[in-house]
Coordinates of C-alpha atoms and ligand atoms in Angstrom, one line a residue:
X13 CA 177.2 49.7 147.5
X14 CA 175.2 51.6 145.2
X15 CA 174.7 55.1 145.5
X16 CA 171.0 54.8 146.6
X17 CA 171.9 51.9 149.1
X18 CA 174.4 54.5 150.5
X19 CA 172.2 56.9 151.3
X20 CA 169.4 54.9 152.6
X21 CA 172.5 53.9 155.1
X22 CA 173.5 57.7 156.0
X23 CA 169.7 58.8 156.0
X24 CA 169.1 55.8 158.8
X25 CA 171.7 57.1 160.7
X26 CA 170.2 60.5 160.5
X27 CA 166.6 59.7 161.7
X28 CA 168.2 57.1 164.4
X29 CA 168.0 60.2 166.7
X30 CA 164.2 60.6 166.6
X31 CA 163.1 56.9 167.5
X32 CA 163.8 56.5 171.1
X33 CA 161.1 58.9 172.1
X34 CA 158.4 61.3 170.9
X35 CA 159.6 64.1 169.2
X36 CA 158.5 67.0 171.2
X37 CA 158.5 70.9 170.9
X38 CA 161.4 73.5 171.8
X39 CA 160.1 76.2 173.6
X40 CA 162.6 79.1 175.3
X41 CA 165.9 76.9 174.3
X42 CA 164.5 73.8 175.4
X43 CA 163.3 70.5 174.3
X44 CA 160.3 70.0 176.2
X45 CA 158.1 66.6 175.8
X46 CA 155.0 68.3 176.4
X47 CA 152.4 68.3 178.6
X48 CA 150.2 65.6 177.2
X49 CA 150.3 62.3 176.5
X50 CA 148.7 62.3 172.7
X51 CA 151.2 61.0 170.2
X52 CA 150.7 60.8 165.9
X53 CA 153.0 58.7 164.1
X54 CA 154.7 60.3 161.7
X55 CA 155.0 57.7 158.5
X56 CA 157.2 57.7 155.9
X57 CA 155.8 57.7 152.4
X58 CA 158.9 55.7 150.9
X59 CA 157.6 52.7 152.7
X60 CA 154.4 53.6 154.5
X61 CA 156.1 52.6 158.1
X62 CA 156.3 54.7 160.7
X63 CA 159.6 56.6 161.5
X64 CA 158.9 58.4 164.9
X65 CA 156.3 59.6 167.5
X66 CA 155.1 63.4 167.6
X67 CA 153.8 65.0 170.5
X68 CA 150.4 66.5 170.3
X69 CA 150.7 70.2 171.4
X70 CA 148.1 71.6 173.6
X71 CA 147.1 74.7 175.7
X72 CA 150.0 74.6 177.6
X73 CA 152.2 73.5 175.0
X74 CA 151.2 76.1 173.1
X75 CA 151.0 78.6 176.0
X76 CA 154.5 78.3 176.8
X77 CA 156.2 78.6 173.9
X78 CA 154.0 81.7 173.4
X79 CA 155.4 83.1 176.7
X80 CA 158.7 82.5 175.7
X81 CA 158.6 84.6 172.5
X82 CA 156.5 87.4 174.6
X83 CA 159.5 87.4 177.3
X84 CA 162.5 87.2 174.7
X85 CA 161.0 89.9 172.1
X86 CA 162.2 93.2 174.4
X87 CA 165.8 92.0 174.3
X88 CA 165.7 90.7 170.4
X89 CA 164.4 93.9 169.1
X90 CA 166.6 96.3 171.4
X91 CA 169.7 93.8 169.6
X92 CA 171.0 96.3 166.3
X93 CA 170.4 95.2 162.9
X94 CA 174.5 94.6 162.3
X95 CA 174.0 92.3 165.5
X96 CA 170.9 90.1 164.1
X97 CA 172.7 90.0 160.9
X98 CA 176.5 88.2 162.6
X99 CA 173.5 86.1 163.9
X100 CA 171.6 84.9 160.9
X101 CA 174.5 84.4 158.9
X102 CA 176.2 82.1 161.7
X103 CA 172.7 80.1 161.2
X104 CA 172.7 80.2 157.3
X105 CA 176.3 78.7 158.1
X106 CA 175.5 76.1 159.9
X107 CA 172.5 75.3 157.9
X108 CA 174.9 75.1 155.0
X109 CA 177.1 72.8 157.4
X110 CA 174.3 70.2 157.9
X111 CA 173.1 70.2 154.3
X112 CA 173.3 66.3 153.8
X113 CA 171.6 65.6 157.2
X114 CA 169.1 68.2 155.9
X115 CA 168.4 67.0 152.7
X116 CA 168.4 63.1 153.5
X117 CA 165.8 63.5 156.7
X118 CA 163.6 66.0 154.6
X119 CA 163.5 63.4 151.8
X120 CA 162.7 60.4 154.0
X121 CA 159.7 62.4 155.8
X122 CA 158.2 64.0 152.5
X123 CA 158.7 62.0 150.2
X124 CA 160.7 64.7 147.7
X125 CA 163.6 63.7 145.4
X126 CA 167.2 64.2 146.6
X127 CA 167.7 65.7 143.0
X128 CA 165.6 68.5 144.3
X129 CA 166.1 68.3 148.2
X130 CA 169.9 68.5 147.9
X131 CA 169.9 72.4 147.3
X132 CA 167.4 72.9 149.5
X133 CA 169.9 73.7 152.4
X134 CA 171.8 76.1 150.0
X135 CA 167.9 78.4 149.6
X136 CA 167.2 78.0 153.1
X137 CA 171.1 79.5 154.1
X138 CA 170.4 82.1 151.4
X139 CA 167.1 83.0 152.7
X140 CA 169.0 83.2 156.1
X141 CA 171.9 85.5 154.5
X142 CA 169.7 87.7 152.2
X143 CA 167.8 88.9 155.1
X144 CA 170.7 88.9 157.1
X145 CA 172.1 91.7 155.1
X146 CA 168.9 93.3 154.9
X147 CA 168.3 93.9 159.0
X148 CA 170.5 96.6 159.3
X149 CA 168.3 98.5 157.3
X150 CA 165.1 96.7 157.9
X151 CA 163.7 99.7 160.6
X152 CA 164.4 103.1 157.7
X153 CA 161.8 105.1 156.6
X154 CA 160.9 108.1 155.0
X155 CA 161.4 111.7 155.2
X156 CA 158.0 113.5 154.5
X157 CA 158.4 117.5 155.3
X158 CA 155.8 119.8 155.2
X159 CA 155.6 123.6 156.0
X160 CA 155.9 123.7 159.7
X161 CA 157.1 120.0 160.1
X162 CA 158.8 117.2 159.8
X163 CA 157.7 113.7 159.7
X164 CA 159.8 110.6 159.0
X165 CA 159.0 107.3 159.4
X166 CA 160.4 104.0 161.2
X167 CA 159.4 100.7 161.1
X168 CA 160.0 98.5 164.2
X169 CA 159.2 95.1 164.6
X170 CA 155.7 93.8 165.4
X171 CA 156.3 91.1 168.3
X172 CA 155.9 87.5 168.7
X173 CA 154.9 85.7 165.2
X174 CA 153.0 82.1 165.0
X175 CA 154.4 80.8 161.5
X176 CA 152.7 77.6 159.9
X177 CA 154.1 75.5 158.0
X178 CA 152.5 73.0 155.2
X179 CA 154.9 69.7 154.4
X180 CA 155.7 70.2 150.8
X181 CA 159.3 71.7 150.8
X182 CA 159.0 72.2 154.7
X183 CA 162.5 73.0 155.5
X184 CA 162.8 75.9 153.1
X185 CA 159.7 77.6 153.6
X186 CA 159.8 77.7 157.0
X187 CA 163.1 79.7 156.6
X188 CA 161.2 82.0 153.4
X189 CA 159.1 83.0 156.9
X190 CA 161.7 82.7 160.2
X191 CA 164.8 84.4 158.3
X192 CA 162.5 87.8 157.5
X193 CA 160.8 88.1 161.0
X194 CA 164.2 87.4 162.8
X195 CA 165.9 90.0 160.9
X196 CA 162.9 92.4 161.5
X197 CA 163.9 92.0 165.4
X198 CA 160.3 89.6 165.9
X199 CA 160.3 86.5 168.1
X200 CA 158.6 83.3 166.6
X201 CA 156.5 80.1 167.5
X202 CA 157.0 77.6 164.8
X203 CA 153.9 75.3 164.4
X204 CA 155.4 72.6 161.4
X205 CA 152.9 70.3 159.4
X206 CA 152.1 67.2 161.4
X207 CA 152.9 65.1 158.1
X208 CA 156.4 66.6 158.1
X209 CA 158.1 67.4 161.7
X210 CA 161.9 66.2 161.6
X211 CA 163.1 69.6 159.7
X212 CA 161.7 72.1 161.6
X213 CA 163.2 70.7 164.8
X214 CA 166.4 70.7 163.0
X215 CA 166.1 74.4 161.9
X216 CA 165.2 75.0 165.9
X217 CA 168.8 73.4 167.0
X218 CA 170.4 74.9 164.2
X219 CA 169.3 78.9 165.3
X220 CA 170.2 77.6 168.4
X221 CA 173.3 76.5 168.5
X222 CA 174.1 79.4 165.8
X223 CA 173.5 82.2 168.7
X224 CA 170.0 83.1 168.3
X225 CA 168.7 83.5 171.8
X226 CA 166.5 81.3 174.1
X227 CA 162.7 82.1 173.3
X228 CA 163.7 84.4 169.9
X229 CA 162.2 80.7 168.1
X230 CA 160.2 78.2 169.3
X231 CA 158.5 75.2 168.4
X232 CA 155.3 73.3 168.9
X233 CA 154.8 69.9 167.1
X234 CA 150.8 69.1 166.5
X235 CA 147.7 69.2 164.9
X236 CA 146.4 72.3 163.3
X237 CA 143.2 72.1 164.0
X238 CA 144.4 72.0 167.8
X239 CA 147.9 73.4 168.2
X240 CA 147.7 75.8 164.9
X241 CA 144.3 77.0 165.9
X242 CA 145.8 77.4 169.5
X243 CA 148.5 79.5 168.3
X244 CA 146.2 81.5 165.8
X245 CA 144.2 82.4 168.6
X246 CA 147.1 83.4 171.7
X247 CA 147.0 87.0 172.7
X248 CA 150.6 87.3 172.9
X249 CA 151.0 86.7 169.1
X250 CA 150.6 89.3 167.5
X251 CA 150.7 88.2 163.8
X252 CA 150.1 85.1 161.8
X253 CA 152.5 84.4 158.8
X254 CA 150.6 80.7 157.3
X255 CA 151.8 78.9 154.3
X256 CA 149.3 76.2 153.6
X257 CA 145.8 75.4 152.1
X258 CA 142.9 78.5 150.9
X259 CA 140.6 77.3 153.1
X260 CA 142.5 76.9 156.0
X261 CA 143.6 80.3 155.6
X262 CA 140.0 81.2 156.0
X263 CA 140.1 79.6 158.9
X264 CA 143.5 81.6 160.2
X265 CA 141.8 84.8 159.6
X266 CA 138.6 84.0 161.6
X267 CA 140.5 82.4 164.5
X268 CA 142.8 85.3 164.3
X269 CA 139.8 87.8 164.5
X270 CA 138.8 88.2 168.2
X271 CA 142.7 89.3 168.8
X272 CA 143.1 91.4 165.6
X273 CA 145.9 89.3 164.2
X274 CA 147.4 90.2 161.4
X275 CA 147.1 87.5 158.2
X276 CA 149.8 87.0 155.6
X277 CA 148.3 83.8 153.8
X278 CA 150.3 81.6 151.0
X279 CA 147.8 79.6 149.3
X280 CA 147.3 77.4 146.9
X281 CA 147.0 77.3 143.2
X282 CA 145.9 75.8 139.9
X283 CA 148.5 78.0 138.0
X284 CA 147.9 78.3 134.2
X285 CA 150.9 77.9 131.5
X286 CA 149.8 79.3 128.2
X287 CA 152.1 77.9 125.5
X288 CA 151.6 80.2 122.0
X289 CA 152.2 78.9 118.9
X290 CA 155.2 81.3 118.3
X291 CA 157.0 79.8 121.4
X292 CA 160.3 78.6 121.5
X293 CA 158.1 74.9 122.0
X294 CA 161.4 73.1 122.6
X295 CA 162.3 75.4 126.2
X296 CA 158.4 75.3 126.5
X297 CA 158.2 71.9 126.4
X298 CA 161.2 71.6 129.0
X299 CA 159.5 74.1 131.4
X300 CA 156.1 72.4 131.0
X301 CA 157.3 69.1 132.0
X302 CA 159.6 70.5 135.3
X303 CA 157.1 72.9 136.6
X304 CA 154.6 70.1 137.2
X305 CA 156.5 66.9 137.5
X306 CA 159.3 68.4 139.8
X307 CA 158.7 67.9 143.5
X308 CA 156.1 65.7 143.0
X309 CA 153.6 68.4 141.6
X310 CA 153.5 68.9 145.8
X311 CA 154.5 72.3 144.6
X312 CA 151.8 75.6 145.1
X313 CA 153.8 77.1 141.8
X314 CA 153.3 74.2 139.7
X315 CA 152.2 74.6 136.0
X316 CA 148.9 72.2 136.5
X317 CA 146.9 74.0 133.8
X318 CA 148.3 73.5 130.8
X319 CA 146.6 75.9 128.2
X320 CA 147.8 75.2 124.4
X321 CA 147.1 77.3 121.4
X322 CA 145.0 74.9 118.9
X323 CA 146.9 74.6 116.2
X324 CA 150.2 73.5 118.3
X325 CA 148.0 71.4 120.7
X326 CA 148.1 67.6 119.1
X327 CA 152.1 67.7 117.8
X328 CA 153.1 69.1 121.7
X329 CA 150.5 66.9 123.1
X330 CA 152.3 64.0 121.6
X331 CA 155.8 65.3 122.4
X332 CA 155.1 65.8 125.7
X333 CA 153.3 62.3 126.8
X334 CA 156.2 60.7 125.3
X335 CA 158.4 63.0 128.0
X336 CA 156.1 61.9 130.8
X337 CA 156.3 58.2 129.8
X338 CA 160.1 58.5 130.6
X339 CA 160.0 60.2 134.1
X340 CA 161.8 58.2 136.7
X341 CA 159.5 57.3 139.6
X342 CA 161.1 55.8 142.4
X343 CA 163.0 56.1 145.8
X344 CA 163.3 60.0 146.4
X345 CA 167.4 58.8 147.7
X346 CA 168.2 57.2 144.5
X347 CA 170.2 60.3 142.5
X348 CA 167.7 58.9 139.4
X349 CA 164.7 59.7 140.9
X350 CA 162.6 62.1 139.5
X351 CA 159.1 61.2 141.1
X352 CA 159.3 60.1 144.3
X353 CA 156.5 58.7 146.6
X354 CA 153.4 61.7 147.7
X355 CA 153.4 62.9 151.2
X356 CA 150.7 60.7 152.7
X357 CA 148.5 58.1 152.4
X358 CA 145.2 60.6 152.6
X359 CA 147.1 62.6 150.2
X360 CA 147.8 59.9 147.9
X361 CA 143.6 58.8 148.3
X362 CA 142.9 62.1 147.0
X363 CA 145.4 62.5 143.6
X364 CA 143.9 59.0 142.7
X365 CA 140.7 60.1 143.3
X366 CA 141.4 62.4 140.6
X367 CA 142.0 60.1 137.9
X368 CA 138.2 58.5 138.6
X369 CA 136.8 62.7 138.8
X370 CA 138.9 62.5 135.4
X371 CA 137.1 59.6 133.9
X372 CA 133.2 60.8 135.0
X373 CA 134.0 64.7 133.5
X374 CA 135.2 62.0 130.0
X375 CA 138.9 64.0 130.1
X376 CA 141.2 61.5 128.3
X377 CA 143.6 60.2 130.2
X378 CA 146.8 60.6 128.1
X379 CA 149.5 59.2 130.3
X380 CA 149.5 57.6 133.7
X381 CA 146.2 57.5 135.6
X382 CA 146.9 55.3 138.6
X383 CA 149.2 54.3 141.6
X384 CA 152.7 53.3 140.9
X385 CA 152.0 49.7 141.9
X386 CA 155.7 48.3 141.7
X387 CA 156.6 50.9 144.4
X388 CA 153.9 49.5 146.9
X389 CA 153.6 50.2 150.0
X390 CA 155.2 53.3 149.5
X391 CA 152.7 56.2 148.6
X392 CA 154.1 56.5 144.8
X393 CA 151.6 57.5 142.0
X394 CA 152.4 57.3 138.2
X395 CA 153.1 60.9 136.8
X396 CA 149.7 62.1 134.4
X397 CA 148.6 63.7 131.7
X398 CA 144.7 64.3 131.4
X399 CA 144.0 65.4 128.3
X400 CA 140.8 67.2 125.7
X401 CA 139.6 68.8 129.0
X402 CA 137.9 71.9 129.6
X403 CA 137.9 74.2 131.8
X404 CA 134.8 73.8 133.7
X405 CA 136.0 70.3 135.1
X406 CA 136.8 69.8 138.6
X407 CA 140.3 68.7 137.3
X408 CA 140.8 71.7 136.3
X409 CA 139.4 74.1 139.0
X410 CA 140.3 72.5 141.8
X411 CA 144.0 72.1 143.3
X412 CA 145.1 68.5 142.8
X413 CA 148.5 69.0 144.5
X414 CA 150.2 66.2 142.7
X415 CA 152.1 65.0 139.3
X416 CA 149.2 65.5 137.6
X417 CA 148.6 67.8 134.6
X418 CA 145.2 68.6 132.8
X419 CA 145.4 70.5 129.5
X420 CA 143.1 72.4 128.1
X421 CA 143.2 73.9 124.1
X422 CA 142.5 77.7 123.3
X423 CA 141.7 79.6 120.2
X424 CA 143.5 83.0 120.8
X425 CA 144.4 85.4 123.1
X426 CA 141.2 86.3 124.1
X427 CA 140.1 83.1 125.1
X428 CA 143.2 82.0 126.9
X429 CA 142.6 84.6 129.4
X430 CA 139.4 83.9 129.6
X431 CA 140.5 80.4 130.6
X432 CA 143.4 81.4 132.3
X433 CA 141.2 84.0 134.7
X434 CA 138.6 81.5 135.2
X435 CA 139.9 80.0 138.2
X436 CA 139.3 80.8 142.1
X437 CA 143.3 80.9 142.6
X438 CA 145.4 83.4 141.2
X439 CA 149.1 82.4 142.2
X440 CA 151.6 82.2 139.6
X441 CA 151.3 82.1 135.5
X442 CA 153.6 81.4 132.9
X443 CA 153.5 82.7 129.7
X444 CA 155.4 81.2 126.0
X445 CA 155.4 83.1 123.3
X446 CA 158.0 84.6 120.8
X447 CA 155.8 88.0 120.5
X448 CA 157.0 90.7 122.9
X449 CA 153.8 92.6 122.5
X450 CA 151.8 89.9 123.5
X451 CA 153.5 88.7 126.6
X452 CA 153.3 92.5 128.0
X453 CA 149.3 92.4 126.2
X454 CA 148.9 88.8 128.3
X455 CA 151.1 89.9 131.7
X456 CA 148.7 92.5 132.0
X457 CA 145.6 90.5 131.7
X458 CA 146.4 87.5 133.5
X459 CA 144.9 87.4 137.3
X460 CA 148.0 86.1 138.8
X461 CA 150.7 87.7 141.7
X462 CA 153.4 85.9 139.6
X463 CA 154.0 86.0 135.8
X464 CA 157.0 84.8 134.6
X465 CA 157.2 85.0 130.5
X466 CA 159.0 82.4 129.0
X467 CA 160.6 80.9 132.2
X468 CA 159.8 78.3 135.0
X469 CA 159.5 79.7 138.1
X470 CA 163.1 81.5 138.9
X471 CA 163.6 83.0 141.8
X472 CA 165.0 86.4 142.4
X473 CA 165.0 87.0 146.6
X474 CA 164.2 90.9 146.2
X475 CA 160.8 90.3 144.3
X476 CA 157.4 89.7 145.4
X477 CA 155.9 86.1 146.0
X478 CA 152.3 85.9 146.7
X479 CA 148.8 85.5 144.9
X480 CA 145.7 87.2 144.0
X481 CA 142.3 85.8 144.8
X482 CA 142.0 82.8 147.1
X483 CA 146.0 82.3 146.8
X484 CA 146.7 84.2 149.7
X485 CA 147.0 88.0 150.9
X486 CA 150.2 89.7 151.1
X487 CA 153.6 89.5 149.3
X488 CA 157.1 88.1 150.5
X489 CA 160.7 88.9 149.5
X490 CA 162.6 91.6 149.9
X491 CA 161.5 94.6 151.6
X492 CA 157.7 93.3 151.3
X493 CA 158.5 91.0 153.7
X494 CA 159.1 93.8 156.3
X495 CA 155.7 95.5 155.7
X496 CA 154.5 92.2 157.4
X497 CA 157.1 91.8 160.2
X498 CA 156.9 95.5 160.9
X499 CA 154.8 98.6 161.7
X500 CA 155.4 101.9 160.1
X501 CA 155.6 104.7 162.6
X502 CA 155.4 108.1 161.9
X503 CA 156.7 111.2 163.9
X504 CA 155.9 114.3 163.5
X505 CA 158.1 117.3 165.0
X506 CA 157.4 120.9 164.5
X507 CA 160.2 123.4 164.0
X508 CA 158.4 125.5 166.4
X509 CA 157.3 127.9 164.1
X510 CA 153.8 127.2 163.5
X511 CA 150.6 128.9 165.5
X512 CA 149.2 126.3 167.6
X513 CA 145.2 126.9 168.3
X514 CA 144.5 128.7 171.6
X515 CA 141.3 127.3 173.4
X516 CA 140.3 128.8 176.8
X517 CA 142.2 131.9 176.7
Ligands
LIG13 P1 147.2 72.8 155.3 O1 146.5 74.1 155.1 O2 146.4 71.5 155.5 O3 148.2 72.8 156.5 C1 149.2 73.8 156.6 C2 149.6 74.1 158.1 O4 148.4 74.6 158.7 C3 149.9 72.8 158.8 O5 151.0 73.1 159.7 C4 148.7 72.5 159.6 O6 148.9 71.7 160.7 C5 148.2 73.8 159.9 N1 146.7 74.0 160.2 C6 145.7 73.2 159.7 N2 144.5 73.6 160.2 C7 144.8 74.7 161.0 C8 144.0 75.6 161.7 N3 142.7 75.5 161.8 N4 144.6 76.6 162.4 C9 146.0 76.8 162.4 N5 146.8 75.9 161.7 C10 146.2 74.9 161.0 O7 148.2 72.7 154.0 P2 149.1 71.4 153.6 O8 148.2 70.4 153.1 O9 150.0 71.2 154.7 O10 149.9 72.1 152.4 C11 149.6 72.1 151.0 C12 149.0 73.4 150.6 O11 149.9 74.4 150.9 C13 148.6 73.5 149.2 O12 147.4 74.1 149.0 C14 149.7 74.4 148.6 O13 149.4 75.1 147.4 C15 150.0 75.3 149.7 N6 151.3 76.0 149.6 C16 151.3 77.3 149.3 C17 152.5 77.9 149.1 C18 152.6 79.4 148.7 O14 153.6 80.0 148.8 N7 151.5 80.0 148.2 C19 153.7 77.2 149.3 C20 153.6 75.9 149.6 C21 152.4 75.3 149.8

């Protein structure tokens, strides 16, 4: 047996569980079926056939589990911090403990490469233990004396928090969100993408069975537009932590409005990678081809910009499409793989939709360019290179979400910021060049919340991830993540010494 055939076996066994019946929602402990009848079918992209039934949160649905973070909050924030930490790391234990079943369903429902998708358990326990560690201390403040007083500040935990989901790496990022707001001492109502459901109920059974309370995390499987909205709008949440799309963020901030919810909002991106012609081009070329081609380009940090210095641009050009040409697309459990199939079928309409955009705006399309026909019915598209464009095309303005790279030529530093900055996202950017002075001149100028100079995207937990302009509001990681999970109180005690104004006398 092959080592693909294998885990086609294994994962089978894995998503055996969710065929008999919808998969429903877990709300105060529970797995509840719902209250309606309204099912989606949840299809895999490997082979376009439908692995389970969802059910459809609504009003109650949604009200419940709601209720349940409301009733469990007093007794998760009154826990200590040393106690939510035993509790988080049990869970990034048994997270660790079900990494295969982990990475094997996540694969089969998004359509991601087990090459990528086998750590994924390991970030999502390390998200789990690096807030963990960090709820002890997650409610200190600051001691601000003046003359007659003393003020210091605490931060306590805000309440319930809805947290939404998109379906690209679902299983980690829901635990970038759940980890932080747990440790804060906040309860949670988990809406998952509806293109990508079997994780989240995992992570919901994991938390579970690890010790986190009844009601501390619940779930509600559904539509956004109906159970996300729902959730946005509930009274008795209190904040709204949404990974996802820009302009349904807009949408999370009006529908959060009427209740004063707070937003933290993970958009998208069309993040810039200006290569210099001082660069180390081998590691650039390396970095290039991995931050767009890995995970599918399903990836908000992806390199899909490609700005190259002119006099470099035809020799890397070359190099490069000759890299692409070799990428293995195929089934995401073959260890091989480096492209598997995209999410969805809409999702799949709209990359190739983007090679006929490509065409019209005369970009040339260097590699690639249409569906992976071999791999049919499966939703797999042949990794691309659209090349000689500008920056004023849609291919390069507008979020393609896909293995798709569009690369533009620059003159100089000026005018790659110019091209860099002329974008409505302002995520991530990455920066080659051998010059010191200019990667501080160009980290300065770039209109990004990440810069990372002569590196893919690495991730240190401690630091902030977020974006500028319509890629979101608010930062994650580290202690940023508290500002969101937590208000800041000040007190403010006199020593008794001060006159206090008489009225009345
Ligand atoms: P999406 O915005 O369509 O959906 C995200 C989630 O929001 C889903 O759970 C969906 O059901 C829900 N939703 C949809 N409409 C809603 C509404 N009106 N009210 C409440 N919830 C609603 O995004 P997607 O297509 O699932 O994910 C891809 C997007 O996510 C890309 O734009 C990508 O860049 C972005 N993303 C950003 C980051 C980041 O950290 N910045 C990380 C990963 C993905």
């Amino acid at each position: 047996m092959s080592a693909l055939e294998s885990n086609i076996a294994t994962a089978a066994g894995f998503l055996e569980r969710f065929r008999a019946q919808p998969l429903g929602h877990f709300i105060a402990g529970q797995h509840e079926r719902g209250s309606g009848r309204e099912v989606l079918d949840n299809v895999s992209p490997v082979d376009a056939r439908v692995i389970n039934q969802v059910a459809c949160g609504d009003e109650r649905d949604v009200h419940a589990a709601a209720a349940a973070a409301e009733a469990a909050f007093p007794a998760w924030r009154a826990k200590t911090g040393e106690e939510r930490r035993t509790i988080l790391h049990r869970v990034a234990d048994a997270i660790e403990a079900r990494r295969e079943e982990i990475a094997l369903v996540e694969c089969m429902d998004t359509g991601q490469a087990l090459r990528f998708m086998n750590g994924a358990a390991a970030r999502a326990a390390e998200n789990f233990r690096f807030f963990a560690d960090r709820a002890p201390g997650a409610s200190e403040g600051l001691s601000l004396p003046a003359a007659a007083h003393l003020n210091y500040t605490l931060r306590q935990p805000i309440g319930p928090v809805a947290v939404i989901t998109p379906w690209n790496t679902p299983f980690m990022l829901s635990t970038w969100k759940i980890a932080p707001a747990l440790a804060a001492g906040c309860t949670v109502v988990h809406k998952p993408a509806e293109w990508s459901p079997l994780t989240a109920m995992l992570l919901a059974e994991i938390m579970t069975q690890a010790g986190v309370p009844a009601g501390v995390v619940n779930l509600v499987n559904g539509v956004g537009e109906r159970a996300g909205k729902l959730l946005t709008e509930h009274p008795a949440i209190r904040a709204t932590a949404f990974i996802g799309e820009s302009r349904t963020g807009s949408l999370i901030m009006s529908q959060g409005a009427p209740t004063l919810k707070r937003v933290h909002l993970e958009l998208g991106g069309k993040n810039p990678v200006l290569v210099f012609e001082d660069a180390d081009l081998e590691r650039a070329l390396d970095a290039v081809v991995f931050m767009i081609y890995s995970l599918n380009g399903e990836r908000c940090t992806s390199s899909s910009r490609l700005l190259l210095q002119r006099s470099i641009y035809d020799a890397f050009i070359e190099r490069l499409a000759a890299r692409i040409a070799r990428l293995k697309v195929g089934h995401p459990l073959d260890p091989a793989t480096e492209i598997g199939p995209l999410i969805h079928q809409r999702h799949l309409d709209k990359v190739l939709s983007y090679f006929r955009i490509a065409r019209e705006e005369g970009a040339q399309i260097r590699v690639g360019g249409a569906r992976a026909d071999g791999l049919r019915p499966g939703f797999y598209v042949q990794p691309t290179l659209l090349a000689n464009a500008t920056n004023l095309m849609r291919i390069a303005r507008e979020e393609i979400f896909g293995p798709v790279l569009t690369a533009i030529p620059f003159a100089d530093e000026a005018e790659a910021a110019a091209i860099a900055n002329d974008s409505p996202y302002g995520l991530a950017a990455y920066l080659w060049t051998g010059d010191s002075g200019r990667a501080l001149r160009m980290a300065y100028r770039v209109e990004a919340g990440m810069v990372w100079v002569n590196s893919e995207n690495n991730r240190h937990l401690p630091t902030p991830f977020g974006g500028v302009k319509a890629s979101g509001i608010g930062r994650d990681g580290g202690d940023y993540s508290f500002d969101f999970y937590m208000d800041t109180k000040n007190i403010c005690m006199a020593y008794g010494t001060h006159r206090v104004p008489k009225l009345g006398e």
